[in-house]
Amino acid sequence: MTTVTGAYDEAVAHTAQNLLVIAPPGCGKTELLARRAALLIPMLSPNQRILALTFSNKAKANLTGRLIEILGAERTRKYVSIHNFHGHAAEIVRAHGRTLGLDPHFAMPDKRSQSDAIAPLLDGLSENDAGELSRRIGEDLRDAKQRPRDDSDVLEALALHGISQSIEIESARQKAAKLYYDDLLRHAQRLIRVPEIAFLYRKHYGAMLVDEFQDLSPQQLDLALRSCEQSRTFVGDPLQGIYSWTGARPIDVERRLRKISGEPVDLGVSYRSSPRVLKLLNLVSVGLGGQALQPDNPADWFEEGISAGAKFSTGSEEAAFIEQASALILDKRPSATIGVICRSAWRRKPIDAVFAVSSLPTTRWDLAVDDARVIELLNAATTRLGGNPSIESLKTEVLARIDATDVDTTADVADALDHLEDLAAETGSVRDALKQFRVLDEGDTAIGPGVHLLNAHTGKGQQFDWVFIPGFEQGNIPSFFAKKQSEIDEEHRVLLVMLSRARHGVVLSRADSLISKKGRPYPTTVSPWVNEVRTGLVTDQVGLLDHVARMPELPS
């Protein structure tokens, strides 16, 4: 029987054609993938590369950084191709789209194109009805395109579903010869099923590393398996499967991977979290049917870290406390990273209001202009253009410098330009507007010191020294949108993911009352999972502040 500490080395050195690794939060998943790459490079045939697939730009940046640390920048560039799934799909469609009659110079789809097409159909509906119809149309279109169907087959599938608005939107898209986000994967799957095309990719990629397998849709799994067949490593954690709304099917995907890989290697040591954080995390993990994790070197943590529960009268009081506690933490440890993670954007409004006027260094992750790389691209393009460029000329210049298959960066730039245009209208020029954006200094980490405001799904794969989770209330955790048992189970996993972002300390908090959209206070009810976590919360807000006060100071 493999020990929990020996399992990691076993996974790194595994030589089977297919390897499945169950890696719970903080178990060194990214490090494992990078070390696997170092092992696999000598086994490649001449001119072969390793294909590394992730799900987001942040995950891609994390893996790239770890690969460079272990392999060096030159070996990473020479031997590893790192893509998001949509980036890999775009690469395939650009290279071979003519086989399907597609123009290889197609305009990259904007993530918002489909939702923009849906918006006019919602006019005149109430907010709730509009939200429900938008969700149904989005799911309908997504489901119709999660198979290798041509355009006519997609329309036939939509006709069977019976939502007329979906047919209207898809018909208009086809008539305009546009591609939406889901069309990339659909066409890539069609192409990779052509034996001659699959042969080219399997000859080119001698090994493959897939991060977060629980977030794969069956379509993405098919695309991955057909892109490489010699050495395939899938790493992830079914208990962190929180993307069913994008088509992910963690149970189905894990079942298929077990079938082709055999029994997985299970990791059981957390290198991320303190003993106190792990105690709380384990309560939720075991409640979900998972395993309890062991801390690595528990004596290294000041007072074994901390986990706290806090209750406030109002959302504003809760937000004020989080700002106060963050200030004390940063005063003691200026290099600390603090994640304020809300399940839903609406519940974060009191938090955003407090930090909007706070003097603390704060980054809002849902604003693309807080992304240092995007700001750098905009500044560089403005300098090249000179004078006071228009938004359109700036957009053209920036997009010309982005890899044509980098769908996520293209989407982030589009979002940033929207914010920039609004701000330029106030300041009078694009150049003056850009001066108001913060640019990280060279050498800063992907997550810099200070406070980071984000939602649950945005923070997947990230870590912070401290995590505050406000809104531990029914309707938020779990979301009031979760009706079916499968949806409630996924909400439970969302809680696990939020908790698992914390290194030293985690704070769950709630408010007795919130303010409605009409400006009226209404009472809240504590989350139904309060009894599950209660024994893992070792103190309250007062004890938390005392703990921070006792922490030894560290220089900035």
Coordinates of C-alpha atoms in Angstrom, one line a residue:
M1 CA 0.0 0.0 0.0
T2 CA 1.4 3.4 -1.0
T3 CA 1.7 6.0 1.8
V4 CA 0.3 9.4 1.4
T5 CA 3.8 10.9 1.2
G6 CA 5.0 8.2 -1.2
A7 CA 2.0 8.7 -3.5
Y8 CA 3.4 12.0 -4.8
D9 CA 6.7 10.5 -5.9
E10 CA 4.8 7.5 -7.4
A11 CA 2.7 9.9 -9.5
V12 CA 5.7 11.8 -10.7
A13 CA 7.6 8.7 -11.8
H14 CA 4.6 6.8 -13.3
T15 CA 5.4 5.3 -16.7
A16 CA 2.0 3.9 -17.8
Q17 CA 0.4 5.3 -21.0
N18 CA -2.4 6.9 -19.0
L19 CA -2.1 8.3 -15.5
L20 CA -5.0 9.6 -13.4
V21 CA -4.1 11.5 -10.2
I22 CA -6.6 12.6 -7.6
A23 CA -5.2 15.8 -6.2
P24 CA -7.3 17.5 -3.4
P25 CA -6.7 21.2 -2.7
G26 CA -3.2 22.2 -2.0
C27 CA -1.6 18.9 -2.7
G28 CA 1.0 20.2 -5.2
K29 CA -0.9 19.6 -8.4
T30 CA 0.9 22.2 -10.5
E31 CA 4.3 21.2 -9.1
L32 CA 3.4 17.6 -10.0
L33 CA 2.6 18.5 -13.6
A34 CA 5.9 20.4 -14.0
R35 CA 7.9 17.5 -12.5
R36 CA 6.1 15.1 -14.9
A37 CA 7.2 17.3 -17.8
A38 CA 10.8 17.1 -16.7
L39 CA 10.5 13.3 -16.6
L40 CA 8.8 13.1 -20.0
I41 CA 11.0 15.3 -22.0
P42 CA 13.8 12.8 -22.4
M43 CA 11.3 10.2 -23.6
L44 CA 10.0 12.4 -26.5
S45 CA 11.0 11.5 -30.1
P46 CA 12.8 14.1 -32.1
N47 CA 10.7 17.2 -32.8
Q48 CA 8.0 16.1 -30.4
R49 CA 6.5 18.4 -27.7
I50 CA 4.4 18.1 -24.6
L51 CA 0.8 19.4 -24.8
A52 CA -0.3 21.0 -21.5
L53 CA -4.0 22.0 -21.3
T54 CA -5.5 24.3 -18.7
F55 CA -8.9 26.1 -18.3
S56 CA -8.0 29.7 -17.8
N57 CA -5.3 32.3 -18.3
K58 CA -4.5 32.4 -14.6
A59 CA -4.1 28.6 -14.5
K60 CA -2.0 28.8 -17.7
A61 CA 0.2 31.5 -16.1
N62 CA 0.6 29.4 -12.9
L63 CA 1.6 26.3 -14.8
T64 CA 3.9 28.3 -17.1
G65 CA 5.7 29.8 -14.1
R66 CA 6.2 26.4 -12.4
L67 CA 7.4 24.9 -15.6
I68 CA 10.0 27.7 -16.1
E69 CA 11.1 27.2 -12.5
I70 CA 11.8 23.5 -13.0
L71 CA 12.7 23.3 -16.7
G72 CA 14.1 26.8 -17.3
A73 CA 12.6 29.2 -19.9
E74 CA 14.4 27.8 -22.9
R75 CA 13.5 24.2 -22.3
T76 CA 9.9 25.2 -21.6
R77 CA 9.6 27.1 -24.9
K78 CA 11.3 24.2 -26.8
Y79 CA 9.4 21.3 -25.4
V80 CA 6.0 22.4 -24.0
S81 CA 3.0 23.9 -25.7
I82 CA 0.7 25.4 -23.1
H83 CA -2.9 26.1 -24.1
N84 CA -6.3 26.8 -22.7
F85 CA -8.8 24.3 -24.2
H86 CA -10.3 27.0 -26.4
G87 CA -6.8 28.1 -27.5
H88 CA -6.0 24.5 -28.5
A89 CA -9.3 24.3 -30.3
A90 CA -8.6 27.6 -32.1
E91 CA -5.2 26.3 -33.2
I92 CA -6.8 23.2 -34.7
V93 CA -9.5 25.2 -36.5
R94 CA -7.1 27.8 -37.9
A95 CA -4.7 25.0 -39.2
H96 CA -7.3 22.7 -40.7
G97 CA -10.6 24.6 -40.9
R98 CA -10.6 24.5 -44.7
T99 CA -11.4 20.8 -44.5
L100 CA -14.8 21.9 -43.2
G101 CA -15.1 24.9 -45.5
L102 CA -14.2 27.3 -42.7
D103 CA -12.1 30.4 -43.4
P104 CA -8.8 29.9 -41.5
H105 CA -8.6 33.7 -41.0
F106 CA -11.9 33.7 -39.1
A107 CA -12.4 36.4 -36.5
M108 CA -11.8 35.0 -33.0
P109 CA -15.1 34.8 -31.1
D110 CA -15.8 37.1 -28.3
K111 CA -17.0 35.4 -25.1
R112 CA -19.8 37.9 -25.0
S113 CA -21.0 37.5 -28.6
Q114 CA -23.7 35.0 -27.7
S115 CA -25.0 36.8 -24.7
D116 CA -25.1 40.1 -26.7
A117 CA -27.2 38.2 -29.3
I118 CA -29.6 37.0 -26.6
A119 CA -30.0 40.5 -25.0
P120 CA -32.5 42.0 -27.5
L121 CA -34.8 39.0 -26.9
L122 CA -35.1 39.9 -23.3
D123 CA -36.5 43.3 -23.7
G124 CA -39.7 43.9 -21.8
L125 CA -39.3 41.0 -19.4
S126 CA -38.9 41.3 -15.7
E127 CA -35.4 40.8 -14.3
N128 CA -36.2 37.3 -13.1
D129 CA -37.9 36.2 -16.3
A130 CA -35.1 37.7 -18.4
G131 CA -32.5 35.9 -16.3
E132 CA -34.3 32.6 -16.6
L133 CA -34.8 32.8 -20.4
S134 CA -31.2 33.9 -20.9
R135 CA -30.1 30.9 -18.9
R136 CA -32.3 28.5 -20.9
I137 CA -31.2 29.8 -24.2
G138 CA -27.5 29.6 -23.2
E139 CA -27.9 26.0 -22.0
D140 CA -29.8 25.1 -25.1
L141 CA -27.2 26.4 -27.5
R142 CA -24.3 24.9 -25.4
D143 CA -25.9 21.5 -25.3
A144 CA -26.6 21.5 -29.0
K145 CA -22.9 22.2 -29.7
Q146 CA -21.3 19.8 -27.3
R147 CA -21.1 17.2 -30.0
P148 CA -19.2 17.1 -33.3
R149 CA -22.2 18.4 -35.3
D150 CA -22.2 20.5 -38.4
D151 CA -24.3 23.7 -38.6
S152 CA -27.4 21.9 -40.0
D153 CA -27.2 19.2 -37.3
V154 CA -27.0 22.0 -34.6
L155 CA -30.2 23.5 -36.0
E156 CA -31.9 20.1 -36.0
A157 CA -30.9 19.5 -32.4
L158 CA -32.3 22.9 -31.4
A159 CA -35.6 22.2 -33.2
L160 CA -36.0 19.0 -31.1
H161 CA -35.4 21.1 -27.9
G162 CA -38.2 23.4 -28.9
I163 CA -36.9 26.8 -27.8
S164 CA -37.6 29.1 -30.7
Q165 CA -35.3 31.9 -29.5
S166 CA -32.3 29.5 -29.7
I167 CA -33.1 28.6 -33.3
E168 CA -33.4 32.3 -34.1
I169 CA -30.0 33.2 -32.6
E170 CA -28.2 30.2 -34.2
S171 CA -29.8 30.9 -37.6
A172 CA -28.6 34.5 -37.4
R173 CA -25.1 33.4 -36.5
Q174 CA -24.9 31.0 -39.4
K175 CA -26.2 33.5 -41.8
A176 CA -23.5 36.0 -40.6
A177 CA -20.8 33.3 -40.9
K178 CA -19.7 34.1 -37.3
L179 CA -18.3 31.8 -34.7
Y180 CA -19.4 31.8 -31.1
Y181 CA -17.3 30.6 -28.2
D182 CA -18.7 27.0 -28.2
D183 CA -18.3 26.7 -32.0
L184 CA -14.6 26.5 -31.6
L185 CA -14.7 23.3 -29.6
R186 CA -17.4 21.9 -31.8
H187 CA -15.4 22.4 -35.0
A188 CA -12.2 21.3 -33.4
Q189 CA -13.8 18.1 -32.3
R190 CA -15.1 17.5 -35.8
L191 CA -11.6 18.1 -37.2
I192 CA -9.7 15.9 -34.7
R193 CA -12.0 13.1 -35.7
V194 CA -10.6 13.1 -39.2
P195 CA -8.0 10.3 -39.0
E196 CA -5.3 12.2 -41.0
I197 CA -5.6 15.3 -38.8
A198 CA -5.5 13.3 -35.6
F199 CA -2.4 11.5 -36.9
L200 CA -0.6 14.8 -37.3
Y201 CA -1.3 15.9 -33.7
R202 CA -0.5 12.5 -32.2
K203 CA 2.9 12.6 -34.1
H204 CA 3.6 16.1 -32.9
Y205 CA 2.6 15.6 -29.2
G206 CA 4.5 12.8 -27.5
A207 CA 3.0 13.5 -24.1
M208 CA 0.1 15.4 -22.6
L209 CA -0.6 17.0 -19.2
V210 CA -4.2 18.0 -18.4
D211 CA -5.0 20.2 -15.4
E212 CA -8.3 20.0 -13.5
F213 CA -9.8 17.0 -15.2
Q214 CA -13.0 17.4 -13.2
D215 CA -13.8 20.6 -15.2
L216 CA -13.7 18.7 -18.6
S217 CA -16.8 18.3 -20.7
P218 CA -17.0 15.0 -22.6
Q219 CA -16.3 17.0 -25.7
Q220 CA -13.1 18.4 -24.2
L221 CA -12.0 15.0 -23.0
D222 CA -12.6 13.6 -26.5
L223 CA -10.5 16.5 -28.0
A224 CA -7.7 15.8 -25.5
L225 CA -7.6 12.0 -26.0
R226 CA -7.5 12.4 -29.8
S227 CA -4.7 15.0 -29.7
C228 CA -2.2 12.7 -28.0
E229 CA -2.0 8.9 -27.3
Q230 CA 1.5 8.2 -26.1
S231 CA 1.7 9.5 -22.5
R232 CA -1.3 11.2 -21.0
T233 CA -1.5 12.6 -17.4
F234 CA -4.8 13.8 -16.0
V235 CA -4.7 15.6 -12.6
G236 CA -7.6 17.0 -10.6
D237 CA -10.2 16.5 -7.9
P238 CA -13.8 15.5 -8.4
L239 CA -14.8 17.3 -5.2
Q240 CA -13.7 20.5 -6.9
G241 CA -16.1 20.0 -9.9
I242 CA -18.0 23.3 -9.9
Y243 CA -18.5 23.9 -13.6
S244 CA -21.5 21.8 -14.7
W245 CA -23.1 25.0 -16.0
T246 CA -20.3 25.1 -18.7
G247 CA -20.8 21.5 -19.7
A248 CA -18.4 19.8 -17.3
R249 CA -19.4 16.3 -16.3
P250 CA -17.0 15.3 -13.5
I251 CA -18.6 11.9 -12.7
D252 CA -18.8 10.8 -16.4
V253 CA -15.3 12.1 -17.1
E254 CA -13.8 10.4 -14.0
R255 CA -15.5 7.1 -14.9
R256 CA -14.0 7.1 -18.4
L257 CA -10.6 8.1 -17.1
R258 CA -10.6 5.3 -14.6
K259 CA -11.6 2.9 -17.4
I260 CA -8.6 3.8 -19.5
S261 CA -6.1 4.5 -16.7
G262 CA -7.0 2.0 -14.0
E263 CA -7.0 3.0 -10.3
P264 CA -5.8 6.5 -9.7
V265 CA -3.0 7.7 -7.6
D266 CA -4.4 9.5 -4.5
L267 CA -2.5 12.4 -3.0
G268 CA -3.2 13.1 0.7
V269 CA -0.8 15.8 2.0
S270 CA -1.6 19.5 1.7
Y271 CA 1.4 21.7 1.1
R272 CA -0.8 24.8 1.1
S273 CA -2.9 25.2 4.2
S274 CA -2.3 25.5 7.9
P275 CA -3.6 22.8 10.3
R276 CA -6.5 25.0 11.4
V277 CA -7.6 25.7 7.8
L278 CA -7.3 22.0 7.0
K279 CA -9.4 21.0 10.0
L280 CA -12.3 23.1 8.6
L281 CA -11.6 22.0 5.1
N282 CA -11.6 18.3 6.0
L283 CA -15.1 18.6 7.7
V284 CA -16.5 19.8 4.3
S285 CA -14.5 17.3 2.3
V286 CA -15.5 14.3 4.4
G287 CA -19.1 15.5 4.3
L288 CA -18.8 15.3 0.5
G289 CA -17.4 11.8 0.6
G290 CA -13.8 12.8 0.2
Q291 CA -10.7 12.1 2.3
A292 CA -9.2 14.1 5.1
L293 CA -5.9 15.7 4.2
Q294 CA -2.7 15.8 6.4
P295 CA -0.8 19.0 6.8
D296 CA 2.8 19.2 5.7
N297 CA 5.1 20.4 8.5
P298 CA 2.3 21.7 10.8
A299 CA 4.8 23.3 13.2
D300 CA 5.8 25.8 10.5
W301 CA 2.5 27.7 11.0
F302 CA 2.1 30.5 13.6
E303 CA -0.3 29.1 16.2
E304 CA -1.2 26.4 13.6
G305 CA -3.0 29.1 11.6
I306 CA -6.6 30.1 12.3
S307 CA -10.2 29.5 11.3
A308 CA -12.9 31.8 12.5
G309 CA -16.7 32.4 12.3
A310 CA -18.2 35.8 12.6
K311 CA -21.8 37.2 12.7
F312 CA -22.8 40.8 12.1
S313 CA -26.0 42.8 12.2
T314 CA -25.8 44.1 8.7
G315 CA -23.8 43.5 5.5
S316 CA -22.2 46.9 5.9
E317 CA -20.9 46.0 9.4
E318 CA -19.5 42.7 8.0
A319 CA -17.8 44.6 5.2
A320 CA -16.3 47.2 7.6
F321 CA -14.9 44.4 9.8
I322 CA -13.3 42.7 6.8
E323 CA -11.6 46.0 5.8
Q324 CA -10.5 46.5 9.4
A325 CA -9.0 43.0 9.7
S326 CA -7.3 43.3 6.4
A327 CA -5.7 46.5 7.4
L328 CA -4.3 44.9 10.6
I329 CA -3.0 41.9 8.7
L330 CA -1.2 44.1 6.1
D331 CA 0.2 46.3 8.9
K332 CA 1.8 43.2 10.4
R333 CA 2.7 41.6 7.1
P334 CA 2.7 44.0 4.2
S335 CA 3.4 41.1 1.7
A336 CA 0.3 39.2 2.7
T337 CA -2.3 38.3 0.1
I338 CA -6.0 38.5 1.2
G339 CA -8.8 37.0 -0.8
V340 CA -12.3 38.2 -0.1
I341 CA -14.3 35.5 -1.9
C342 CA -18.1 35.7 -2.4
R343 CA -20.2 33.0 -3.8
S344 CA -22.1 35.5 -5.9
A345 CA -21.4 39.0 -7.2
W346 CA -24.6 40.5 -5.7
R347 CA -23.6 39.5 -2.2
R348 CA -20.3 41.3 -2.6
K349 CA -21.8 44.7 -3.1
P350 CA -21.3 45.9 0.5
I351 CA -17.7 44.7 0.3
D352 CA -17.0 46.5 -2.9
A353 CA -18.5 49.7 -1.5
V354 CA -16.2 49.7 1.5
F355 CA -13.0 48.8 -0.4
A356 CA -13.8 51.4 -3.2
V357 CA -12.9 54.1 -0.7
S358 CA -10.3 52.1 1.3
S359 CA -6.6 53.1 1.3
L360 CA -5.6 49.4 1.2
P361 CA -4.2 48.1 -2.1
T362 CA -7.2 46.4 -3.7
T363 CA -7.7 44.4 -6.9
R364 CA -11.2 43.5 -8.3
W365 CA -10.8 40.4 -10.3
D366 CA -14.0 40.9 -12.2
L367 CA -12.6 44.0 -13.8
A368 CA -10.2 43.1 -16.6
V369 CA -8.4 46.4 -16.1
D370 CA -7.0 45.1 -12.9
D371 CA -5.1 42.5 -14.9
A372 CA -1.5 43.6 -15.0
R373 CA -0.8 41.9 -18.4
V374 CA -3.9 43.6 -20.0
I375 CA -2.9 47.0 -18.7
E376 CA 0.7 46.5 -20.0
L377 CA -0.7 45.6 -23.5
L378 CA -2.9 48.7 -23.5
N379 CA -0.1 51.0 -22.3
A380 CA 2.4 49.6 -24.9
A381 CA -0.1 50.0 -27.7
T382 CA -0.9 53.6 -26.7
T383 CA 2.8 54.4 -26.7
R384 CA 3.3 52.9 -30.1
L385 CA 0.4 54.8 -31.6
G386 CA 1.3 58.1 -30.0
G387 CA -0.9 61.1 -29.3
N388 CA -4.4 60.4 -28.1
P389 CA -5.5 57.3 -29.9
S390 CA -9.2 56.3 -30.4
I391 CA -10.6 53.2 -28.7
E392 CA -11.0 51.5 -32.1
S393 CA -7.3 52.2 -33.2
L394 CA -6.1 51.1 -29.8
K395 CA -8.2 47.9 -30.1
T396 CA -6.7 47.1 -33.6
E397 CA -3.2 47.7 -32.3
V398 CA -3.5 45.6 -29.2
L399 CA -5.2 42.6 -30.9
A400 CA -2.5 42.6 -33.6
R401 CA 0.0 41.7 -30.9
I402 CA -2.0 38.9 -29.2
D403 CA -1.7 35.2 -30.3
A404 CA -4.6 34.6 -32.6
T405 CA -5.5 31.5 -30.6
D406 CA -5.5 33.2 -27.2
V407 CA -9.3 33.6 -26.8
D408 CA -9.2 34.5 -23.1
T409 CA -6.7 37.4 -23.5
T410 CA -8.7 38.7 -26.4
A411 CA -11.9 38.6 -24.3
D412 CA -10.1 40.3 -21.4
V413 CA -8.8 43.1 -23.7
A414 CA -12.4 43.6 -25.0
D415 CA -13.6 44.0 -21.4
A416 CA -10.8 46.4 -20.5
L417 CA -11.5 48.6 -23.5
D418 CA -15.1 48.9 -22.5
H419 CA -14.0 50.2 -19.1
L420 CA -11.4 52.4 -20.7
E421 CA -13.9 53.9 -23.0
D422 CA -16.2 54.8 -20.1
L423 CA -13.4 56.3 -18.2
A424 CA -12.0 58.2 -21.2
A425 CA -15.4 59.9 -21.6
E426 CA -14.9 61.3 -18.1
T427 CA -11.2 62.2 -18.3
G428 CA -11.2 63.5 -21.9
S429 CA -8.6 61.1 -23.4
V430 CA -7.6 57.5 -23.5
R431 CA -4.1 58.4 -22.3
D432 CA -5.4 60.2 -19.2
A433 CA -7.7 57.3 -18.5
L434 CA -4.9 54.8 -18.7
K435 CA -2.9 56.8 -16.1
Q436 CA -5.5 55.9 -13.5
F437 CA -4.9 52.2 -13.9
R438 CA -2.4 50.4 -11.6
V439 CA 0.5 48.6 -13.3
L440 CA 2.4 45.9 -11.3
D441 CA 6.1 46.3 -11.1
E442 CA 8.3 43.8 -12.9
G443 CA 8.9 40.8 -10.7
D444 CA 5.5 41.0 -8.9
T445 CA 3.8 37.7 -8.5
A446 CA 0.6 36.8 -10.3
I447 CA -1.3 37.5 -7.0
G448 CA 0.3 40.6 -5.5
P449 CA 0.2 41.8 -1.9
G450 CA -3.0 43.4 -0.7
V451 CA -6.7 42.6 -0.9
H452 CA -8.3 40.8 -3.8
L453 CA -12.1 40.9 -4.3
L454 CA -13.4 38.0 -6.3
N455 CA -16.2 35.5 -6.8
A456 CA -16.0 31.8 -6.1
H457 CA -15.5 30.5 -9.6
T458 CA -13.0 33.2 -10.5
G459 CA -10.6 32.1 -7.7
K460 CA -10.5 28.4 -8.8
G461 CA -6.8 27.3 -8.7
Q462 CA -5.5 30.3 -6.8
Q463 CA -4.3 30.7 -3.2
F464 CA -4.2 33.5 -0.7
D465 CA -2.5 33.8 2.7
W466 CA -5.9 34.8 4.2
V467 CA -9.4 34.2 2.9
F468 CA -12.6 35.9 4.0
I469 CA -15.9 34.3 2.9
P470 CA -18.8 36.7 3.6
G471 CA -22.4 35.7 3.1
F472 CA -22.5 32.3 4.8
E473 CA -26.3 32.5 4.4
Q474 CA -29.1 30.5 2.7
G475 CA -29.6 31.9 -0.7
N476 CA -25.9 32.7 -1.2
I477 CA -24.2 29.5 0.2
P478 CA -25.9 27.6 -1.3
S479 CA -27.2 29.9 -4.1
F480 CA -31.0 30.3 -4.3
F481 CA -30.6 29.3 -8.0
A482 CA -29.8 25.8 -6.8
K483 CA -33.0 23.8 -6.8
K484 CA -32.2 20.2 -7.8
Q485 CA -30.1 18.0 -5.5
S486 CA -27.3 17.8 -8.0
E487 CA -27.2 21.6 -8.1
I488 CA -27.1 21.8 -4.2
D489 CA -24.3 19.2 -4.2
E490 CA -22.4 21.4 -6.6
E491 CA -22.9 24.4 -4.3
H492 CA -21.5 22.3 -1.5
R493 CA -18.4 21.7 -3.6
V494 CA -18.2 25.5 -4.3
L495 CA -17.9 26.0 -0.5
L496 CA -15.0 23.5 -0.4
V497 CA -13.3 25.3 -3.2
M498 CA -13.6 28.7 -1.5
L499 CA -12.2 27.4 1.8
S500 CA -9.4 25.6 0.1
R501 CA -7.9 28.9 -1.3
A502 CA -6.7 29.8 2.2
R503 CA -3.1 29.2 3.4
H504 CA -2.8 30.7 7.0
G505 CA -6.3 31.7 7.9
V506 CA -9.9 31.5 6.8
V507 CA -13.0 33.5 8.1
L508 CA -16.6 32.5 7.4
S509 CA -19.0 35.4 8.2
R510 CA -22.7 36.3 7.8
A511 CA -25.1 39.2 8.3
D512 CA -28.4 39.0 10.1
S513 CA -29.9 41.4 7.5
L514 CA -29.2 42.8 4.1
I515 CA -30.5 45.6 1.9
S516 CA -32.8 44.7 -1.0
K517 CA -32.7 46.3 -4.5
K518 CA -35.5 48.6 -3.3
G519 CA -33.4 49.8 -0.4
R520 CA -35.3 47.9 2.3
P521 CA -33.7 45.7 4.9
Y522 CA -34.6 42.0 5.0
P523 CA -33.6 39.2 7.4
T524 CA -31.3 36.3 6.4
T525 CA -31.0 32.7 7.4
V526 CA -27.7 31.0 8.2
S527 CA -26.4 28.5 5.7
P528 CA -27.7 24.9 6.1
W529 CA -24.1 23.8 6.3
V530 CA -23.4 25.6 9.6
N531 CA -23.5 22.5 11.7
E532 CA -21.0 20.8 9.4
V533 CA -18.4 23.5 9.8
R534 CA -19.2 24.6 13.4
T535 CA -16.5 22.4 15.1
G536 CA -13.9 23.6 12.7
L537 CA -14.3 27.3 13.6
V538 CA -12.0 27.8 16.5
T539 CA -12.7 31.5 17.3
D540 CA -14.9 34.5 16.5
Q541 CA -14.0 38.0 15.1
V542 CA -12.5 39.1 18.4
G543 CA -10.3 36.1 18.6
L544 CA -9.3 36.6 15.0
L545 CA -8.1 40.2 15.7
D546 CA -6.2 39.0 18.8
H547 CA -4.5 36.3 16.7
V548 CA -3.4 39.0 14.2
A549 CA -2.1 41.2 17.0
R550 CA 0.1 38.4 18.3
M551 CA 1.6 37.6 14.9
P552 CA 5.2 38.5 14.6
E553 CA 5.8 41.4 12.2
L554 CA 7.4 40.7 8.9
P555 CA 9.2 43.3 6.7
S556 CA 7.6 44.4 3.4

